[in-house]
Amino acid sequence: MSVDLTLKVVQVFREFAVPVTFEPGWERRGNGLTSAYKGGILHHTGTASASYSNPSPTTRILRDGRSDLPGPLCNFQGCFDGRVHVIAAHPANHAGASGGYNTAPLPVTRLFNPQVMGFEADYPGATPMSPELRKAALVYAVAMWRVFGSIQTLRAHAETSVEGKWDPGYASGRTVDMNAFRSEAVQLTAALPRKLLSYLEDPMRVPASMDTTAYTLAVPGSRAHKLVIAAHDKPVWIGSIFNWAAPNADGTPRGTGGNPKGTAAFPPGGKIDVNCPRSFDIPAGTLRCAFEYSCASDFSVTLDPQ
Ligand SMILES: [Zn+2]
């Protein structure tokens, strides 16, 4: 489980062109506890010598630990130049106890490390991250959203710590504005070139609160696609999916009706809970695809090649 989840996070880094390297033994390394990951914590190493010319000075300590704390001390090391180095797949000693001022939705517990992956950004902390490192940290936030279903599962150590930690910082003792950081991470996904929202025939409705009305969105598709739907914060329900294949002789769309997964998986009017990115197969030859949804917050829709 730990290795699979780590590789899912790595896949997101690669999707955003963040270079990834691996510390040998990463897939076996951990503090001996079994993971039950529910989110991720963002830290700074506070290493003063971190710079473009010395982008990952803390690797050995993050792997082996300190005299007062055995390693590994994180799962991912964010290097000053924007590379991500995978240190350990299994739980690491980075988070201490949780219960700080902004811990939710993560649990309050004295044994927090098995529940959270740790990203140690290798920079002094009393200065801002380099732009490259900041991008890697933002993509880490996107990865937590993708893997655990909500952008809110990414927390700063400052938010969860009960010991007054202030990382990640941008000036001495000052923590990065994490609400703005999480919003920026969501915006990062909007910049993906495959984003389809601008092609939607109707603007997506974004309710201010829970909205149980069923709406329909239609997306064009000229070849075989997967329809990928990702909830940003709160659930999205997909009632049914309709696709239209080859047009009639006069060029009008010919409805094939139903949905591609069959009535057992998606009964008409049924409600499928989409808490994390989920893909739906669309048959080859489809020209247009529509789905019925209701939602509690905004969400994204993309078409990926099959
Ligand atoms: Zn920390």
Short mmCIF file of C-alpha atoms and ligand atoms in Angstrom, two decimals:
data_model
loop_
_atom_site.label_atom_id
_atom_site.label_comp_id
_atom_site.label_asym_id
_atom_site.label_seq_id
_atom_site.Cartn_x
_atom_site.Cartn_y
_atom_site.Cartn_z
CA MET A 1 0.00 0.00 0.00
CA SER A 2 2.73 2.46 0.95
CA VAL A 3 4.69 1.77 -2.22
CA ASP A 4 1.59 2.01 -4.43
CA LEU A 5 0.55 5.34 -2.92
CA THR A 6 4.09 6.70 -3.18
CA LEU A 7 4.15 5.81 -6.87
CA LYS A 8 0.78 7.51 -7.38
CA VAL A 9 2.26 10.68 -5.91
CA VAL A 10 5.32 10.29 -8.15
CA GLN A 11 3.01 9.99 -11.16
CA VAL A 12 1.47 13.37 -10.34
CA PHE A 13 4.92 14.99 -10.04
CA ARG A 14 5.76 13.63 -13.48
CA GLU A 15 2.46 14.83 -14.93
CA PHE A 16 3.53 18.36 -13.96
CA ALA A 17 7.10 17.85 -15.23
CA VAL A 18 8.65 17.86 -11.75
CA PRO A 19 11.86 15.75 -11.90
CA VAL A 20 11.84 12.79 -9.50
CA THR A 21 14.78 10.76 -8.20
CA PHE A 22 14.82 7.89 -5.71
CA GLU A 23 17.05 7.23 -2.71
CA PRO A 24 18.08 3.55 -3.00
CA GLY A 25 15.97 1.41 -0.66
CA TRP A 26 13.08 3.92 -0.63
CA GLU A 27 10.50 1.17 -1.16
CA ARG A 28 11.53 -0.65 2.04
CA ARG A 29 12.44 2.37 4.20
CA GLY A 30 10.21 3.43 7.10
CA ASN A 31 10.05 3.79 10.88
CA GLY A 32 8.62 0.29 11.33
CA LEU A 33 4.96 1.31 11.58
CA THR A 34 2.32 0.40 8.99
CA SER A 35 0.87 3.22 6.94
CA ALA A 36 -2.75 4.32 7.02
CA TYR A 37 -2.15 7.49 4.99
CA LYS A 38 -4.95 10.05 4.90
CA GLY A 39 -3.09 13.17 3.80
CA GLY A 40 0.21 14.99 3.66
CA ILE A 41 2.24 17.44 5.73
CA LEU A 42 4.43 20.19 4.29
CA HIS A 43 7.63 21.05 6.18
CA HIS A 44 10.83 23.01 5.76
CA THR A 45 14.18 21.51 6.70
CA GLY A 46 15.53 24.86 7.89
CA THR A 47 18.90 24.00 6.38
CA ALA A 48 20.68 27.33 5.91
CA SER A 49 23.09 26.05 3.25
CA ALA A 50 20.36 24.96 0.80
CA SER A 51 20.74 26.86 -2.48
CA TYR A 52 20.79 26.34 -6.25
CA SER A 53 24.44 25.29 -6.03
CA ASN A 54 23.72 22.99 -3.07
CA PRO A 55 20.09 21.99 -3.73
CA SER A 56 19.69 18.98 -1.41
CA PRO A 57 22.04 19.29 1.57
CA THR A 58 19.70 17.46 3.98
CA THR A 59 19.35 14.12 2.15
CA ARG A 60 21.50 12.10 4.56
CA ILE A 61 19.75 13.42 7.68
CA LEU A 62 16.31 12.91 6.14
CA ARG A 63 17.27 9.32 5.36
CA ASP A 64 19.23 8.36 8.49
CA GLY A 65 17.84 10.73 11.13
CA ARG A 66 19.54 12.71 13.88
CA SER A 67 21.01 11.66 17.21
CA ASP A 68 17.69 12.48 18.89
CA LEU A 69 15.36 11.10 16.18
CA PRO A 70 15.89 8.02 14.00
CA GLY A 71 15.23 8.23 10.27
CA PRO A 72 13.61 8.39 7.90
CA LEU A 73 12.42 11.93 8.63
CA CYS A 74 10.21 12.32 5.56
CA ASN A 75 8.77 10.50 2.58
CA PHE A 76 9.67 13.14 -0.02
CA GLN A 77 12.49 15.66 -0.07
CA GLY A 78 11.75 18.77 -2.10
CA CYS A 79 15.10 20.01 -3.37
CA PHE A 80 15.94 23.72 -3.73
CA ASP A 81 16.17 23.38 -7.53
CA GLY A 82 12.68 21.84 -7.81
CA ARG A 83 13.60 18.16 -8.02
CA VAL A 84 11.78 15.73 -5.71
CA HIS A 85 13.81 12.97 -4.08
CA VAL A 86 11.85 9.98 -2.76
CA ILE A 87 13.31 9.02 0.63
CA ALA A 88 10.82 6.47 2.02
CA ALA A 89 7.51 4.85 1.11
CA HIS A 90 6.62 3.78 4.64
CA PRO A 91 5.80 6.04 7.62
CA ALA A 92 8.58 8.47 8.58
CA ASN A 93 9.27 10.50 11.74
CA HIS A 94 8.22 14.00 10.73
CA ALA A 95 4.83 14.99 12.12
CA GLY A 96 4.85 14.38 15.88
CA ALA A 97 1.40 14.60 17.48
CA SER A 98 -1.50 16.32 15.72
CA GLY A 99 -4.17 18.60 17.15
CA GLY A 100 -2.85 22.05 16.20
CA TYR A 101 -5.01 25.05 15.25
CA ASN A 102 -5.90 23.79 11.77
CA THR A 103 -5.58 19.99 11.88
CA ALA A 104 -8.98 19.10 10.34
CA PRO A 105 -9.82 17.20 8.22
CA LEU A 106 -6.86 15.14 9.41
CA PRO A 107 -7.28 13.24 12.67
CA VAL A 108 -6.14 14.39 16.10
CA THR A 109 -3.76 11.75 17.42
CA ARG A 110 -0.53 11.30 19.31
CA LEU A 111 0.59 8.81 16.63
CA PHE A 112 0.26 10.96 13.51
CA ASN A 113 3.13 9.69 11.35
CA PRO A 114 1.38 6.55 10.03
CA GLN A 115 -1.50 8.74 8.83
CA VAL A 116 0.41 11.37 6.85
CA MET A 117 3.07 11.47 4.16
CA GLY A 118 5.74 14.07 4.81
CA PHE A 119 7.30 16.46 2.28
CA GLU A 120 10.42 18.23 3.57
CA ALA A 121 11.17 21.29 1.47
CA ASP A 122 14.94 21.75 1.64
CA TYR A 123 15.40 25.51 2.18
CA PRO A 124 16.22 27.77 5.12
CA GLY A 125 12.59 28.49 6.02
CA ALA A 126 13.40 32.05 7.08
CA THR A 127 13.36 32.98 3.39
CA PRO A 128 10.79 32.08 0.72
CA MET A 129 11.09 28.83 -1.23
CA SER A 130 12.76 29.11 -4.61
CA PRO A 131 10.13 29.29 -7.39
CA GLU A 132 11.12 25.78 -8.52
CA LEU A 133 10.78 24.32 -5.03
CA ARG A 134 7.49 26.14 -4.52
CA LYS A 135 6.15 24.55 -7.70
CA ALA A 136 7.17 21.08 -6.48
CA ALA A 137 5.43 21.75 -3.14
CA LEU A 138 2.28 22.93 -4.95
CA VAL A 139 2.27 19.78 -7.06
CA TYR A 140 2.64 17.78 -3.84
CA ALA A 141 -0.57 19.47 -2.67
CA VAL A 142 -2.25 18.49 -5.95
CA ALA A 143 -1.04 14.92 -5.43
CA MET A 144 -2.59 14.78 -1.94
CA TRP A 145 -5.85 16.05 -3.42
CA ARG A 146 -5.75 13.45 -6.18
CA VAL A 147 -4.79 10.55 -3.90
CA PHE A 148 -6.84 11.38 -0.80
CA GLY A 149 -9.81 13.14 -2.39
CA SER A 150 -9.55 16.70 -1.05
CA ILE A 151 -7.06 19.55 -1.30
CA GLN A 152 -7.70 20.03 2.42
CA THR A 153 -5.78 16.83 3.20
CA LEU A 154 -2.59 18.86 2.59
CA ARG A 155 -1.65 20.67 5.81
CA ALA A 156 1.35 22.64 6.97
CA HIS A 157 3.25 21.26 9.94
CA ALA A 158 2.40 24.59 11.59
CA GLU A 159 -1.31 23.80 11.25
CA THR A 160 -1.21 20.34 12.85
CA SER A 161 1.66 20.67 15.34
CA VAL A 162 0.96 20.89 19.06
CA GLU A 163 4.55 22.00 19.71
CA GLY A 164 4.43 25.39 18.03
CA LYS A 165 6.17 24.41 14.78
CA TRP A 166 5.92 27.19 12.17
CA ASP A 167 7.01 25.39 9.00
CA PRO A 168 6.92 25.92 6.11
CA GLY A 169 8.05 29.51 6.53
CA TYR A 170 8.77 32.50 4.30
CA ALA A 171 10.42 34.67 6.98
CA SER A 172 11.70 33.96 10.47
CA GLY A 173 8.82 32.59 12.53
CA ARG A 174 6.27 33.35 9.76
CA THR A 175 4.31 30.49 8.14
CA VAL A 176 3.28 30.40 4.49
CA ASP A 177 -0.43 31.34 4.10
CA MET A 178 -1.73 27.81 3.63
CA ASN A 179 -5.26 28.71 2.51
CA ALA A 180 -3.75 30.75 -0.31
CA PHE A 181 -1.26 27.96 -0.99
CA ARG A 182 -4.01 25.34 -1.33
CA SER A 183 -6.01 27.64 -3.62
CA GLU A 184 -2.93 28.16 -5.75
CA ALA A 185 -2.50 24.39 -6.02
CA VAL A 186 -6.07 24.00 -7.29
CA GLN A 187 -5.41 26.77 -9.83
CA LEU A 188 -2.31 24.92 -10.99
CA THR A 189 -4.52 22.11 -12.26
CA ALA A 190 -6.68 24.63 -14.12
CA ALA A 191 -3.58 25.52 -16.14
CA LEU A 192 -3.20 21.99 -17.46
CA PRO A 193 -3.43 22.08 -21.26
CA ARG A 194 -5.79 19.12 -21.32
CA LYS A 195 -8.31 21.08 -19.27
CA LEU A 196 -11.62 20.96 -21.05
CA LEU A 197 -13.76 23.36 -19.10
CA SER A 198 -13.34 26.17 -21.62
CA TYR A 199 -14.86 23.93 -24.27
CA LEU A 200 -17.97 23.09 -22.32
CA GLU A 201 -21.15 24.17 -24.01
CA ASP A 202 -22.64 25.49 -20.79
CA PRO A 203 -20.71 27.10 -17.97
CA MET A 204 -20.34 24.74 -15.06
CA ARG A 205 -22.65 25.65 -12.24
CA VAL A 206 -20.80 26.20 -8.99
CA PRO A 207 -23.23 26.29 -6.10
CA ALA A 208 -22.47 28.24 -2.94
CA SER A 209 -23.73 25.37 -0.84
CA MET A 210 -24.96 21.82 -1.30
CA ASP A 211 -26.92 21.62 -4.52
CA THR A 212 -29.02 18.54 -5.17
CA THR A 213 -30.45 19.70 -8.49
CA ALA A 214 -29.37 17.54 -11.40
CA TYR A 215 -27.65 19.46 -14.20
CA THR A 216 -26.27 18.23 -17.49
CA LEU A 217 -22.88 18.97 -19.01
CA ALA A 218 -21.96 18.04 -22.56
CA VAL A 219 -18.40 17.65 -23.80
CA PRO A 220 -17.23 17.11 -27.38
CA GLY A 221 -15.17 14.04 -28.20
CA SER A 222 -14.09 12.96 -31.66
CA ARG A 223 -12.23 9.82 -30.68
CA ALA A 224 -12.07 7.31 -27.88
CA HIS A 225 -11.65 9.05 -24.56
CA LYS A 226 -11.80 8.58 -20.87
CA LEU A 227 -13.93 11.14 -19.10
CA VAL A 228 -12.11 12.08 -15.89
CA ILE A 229 -14.08 13.78 -13.13
CA ALA A 230 -12.36 15.07 -10.00
CA ALA A 231 -14.12 16.53 -6.97
CA HIS A 232 -12.23 19.51 -5.55
CA ASP A 233 -13.54 19.57 -2.03
CA LYS A 234 -16.96 18.06 -1.59
CA PRO A 235 -18.62 15.13 -3.36
CA VAL A 236 -19.96 15.14 -6.87
CA TRP A 237 -22.71 12.74 -7.84
CA ILE A 238 -22.84 11.50 -11.40
CA GLY A 239 -26.37 10.36 -12.10
CA SER A 240 -25.92 8.99 -15.58
CA ILE A 241 -23.75 9.31 -18.66
CA PHE A 242 -25.02 9.50 -22.24
CA ASN A 243 -22.98 9.27 -25.37
CA TRP A 244 -23.68 9.83 -29.03
CA ALA A 245 -21.84 7.86 -31.68
CA ALA A 246 -21.75 8.28 -35.45
CA PRO A 247 -24.18 10.97 -36.65
CA ASN A 248 -27.28 10.30 -38.70
CA ALA A 249 -27.11 10.79 -42.47
CA ASP A 250 -28.24 14.40 -42.08
CA GLY A 251 -25.45 15.10 -39.58
CA THR A 252 -27.59 15.26 -36.47
CA PRO A 253 -26.22 13.39 -33.46
CA ARG A 254 -27.56 9.90 -33.01
CA GLY A 255 -28.12 9.07 -29.38
CA THR A 256 -26.92 5.68 -28.30
CA GLY A 257 -28.53 6.22 -24.93
CA GLY A 258 -27.82 4.64 -21.60
CA ASN A 259 -24.32 4.85 -20.37
CA PRO A 260 -21.12 3.04 -21.21
CA LYS A 261 -20.79 1.18 -17.94
CA GLY A 262 -24.19 -0.48 -18.18
CA THR A 263 -27.23 -0.14 -16.02
CA ALA A 264 -25.86 -2.27 -13.20
CA ALA A 265 -22.99 0.10 -12.53
CA PHE A 266 -24.91 3.31 -13.20
CA PRO A 267 -28.65 2.80 -12.85
CA PRO A 268 -30.71 5.59 -14.44
CA GLY A 269 -31.05 8.30 -11.84
CA GLY A 270 -28.53 6.53 -9.62
CA LYS A 271 -26.02 8.50 -7.61
CA ILE A 272 -22.38 7.60 -7.90
CA ASP A 273 -20.19 9.21 -5.26
CA VAL A 274 -17.01 10.62 -6.78
CA ASN A 275 -14.69 11.58 -3.97
CA CYS A 276 -11.50 11.32 -5.95
CA PRO A 277 -10.56 11.53 -9.60
CA ARG A 278 -12.43 8.83 -11.38
CA SER A 279 -12.41 7.93 -15.03
CA PHE A 280 -15.29 6.68 -17.11
CA ASP A 281 -14.76 4.84 -20.38
CA ILE A 282 -16.37 6.42 -23.42
CA PRO A 283 -16.85 4.12 -26.44
CA ALA A 284 -14.82 4.66 -29.60
CA GLY A 285 -16.70 6.66 -32.20
CA THR A 286 -18.40 8.91 -29.67
CA LEU A 287 -18.84 12.44 -30.97
CA ARG A 288 -20.42 13.95 -27.94
CA CYS A 289 -20.80 12.91 -24.34
CA ALA A 290 -23.12 14.30 -21.71
CA PHE A 291 -23.47 13.48 -18.06
CA GLU A 292 -25.92 14.37 -15.39
CA TYR A 293 -24.47 15.65 -12.14
CA SER A 294 -25.22 17.36 -8.90
CA CYS A 295 -22.55 18.70 -6.62
CA ALA A 296 -21.62 20.37 -3.36
CA SER A 297 -18.66 22.34 -4.69
CA ASP A 298 -16.85 22.96 -7.95
CA PHE A 299 -15.11 20.10 -9.73
CA SER A 300 -13.02 19.53 -12.82
CA VAL A 301 -13.71 17.60 -16.00
CA THR A 302 -11.06 16.48 -18.44
CA LEU A 303 -10.90 14.13 -21.40
CA ASP A 304 -7.85 11.89 -21.52
CA PRO A 305 -6.92 9.73 -24.51
CA GLN A 306 -7.81 6.10 -23.83
ZN ZN B 1 8.09 20.15 10.27
#
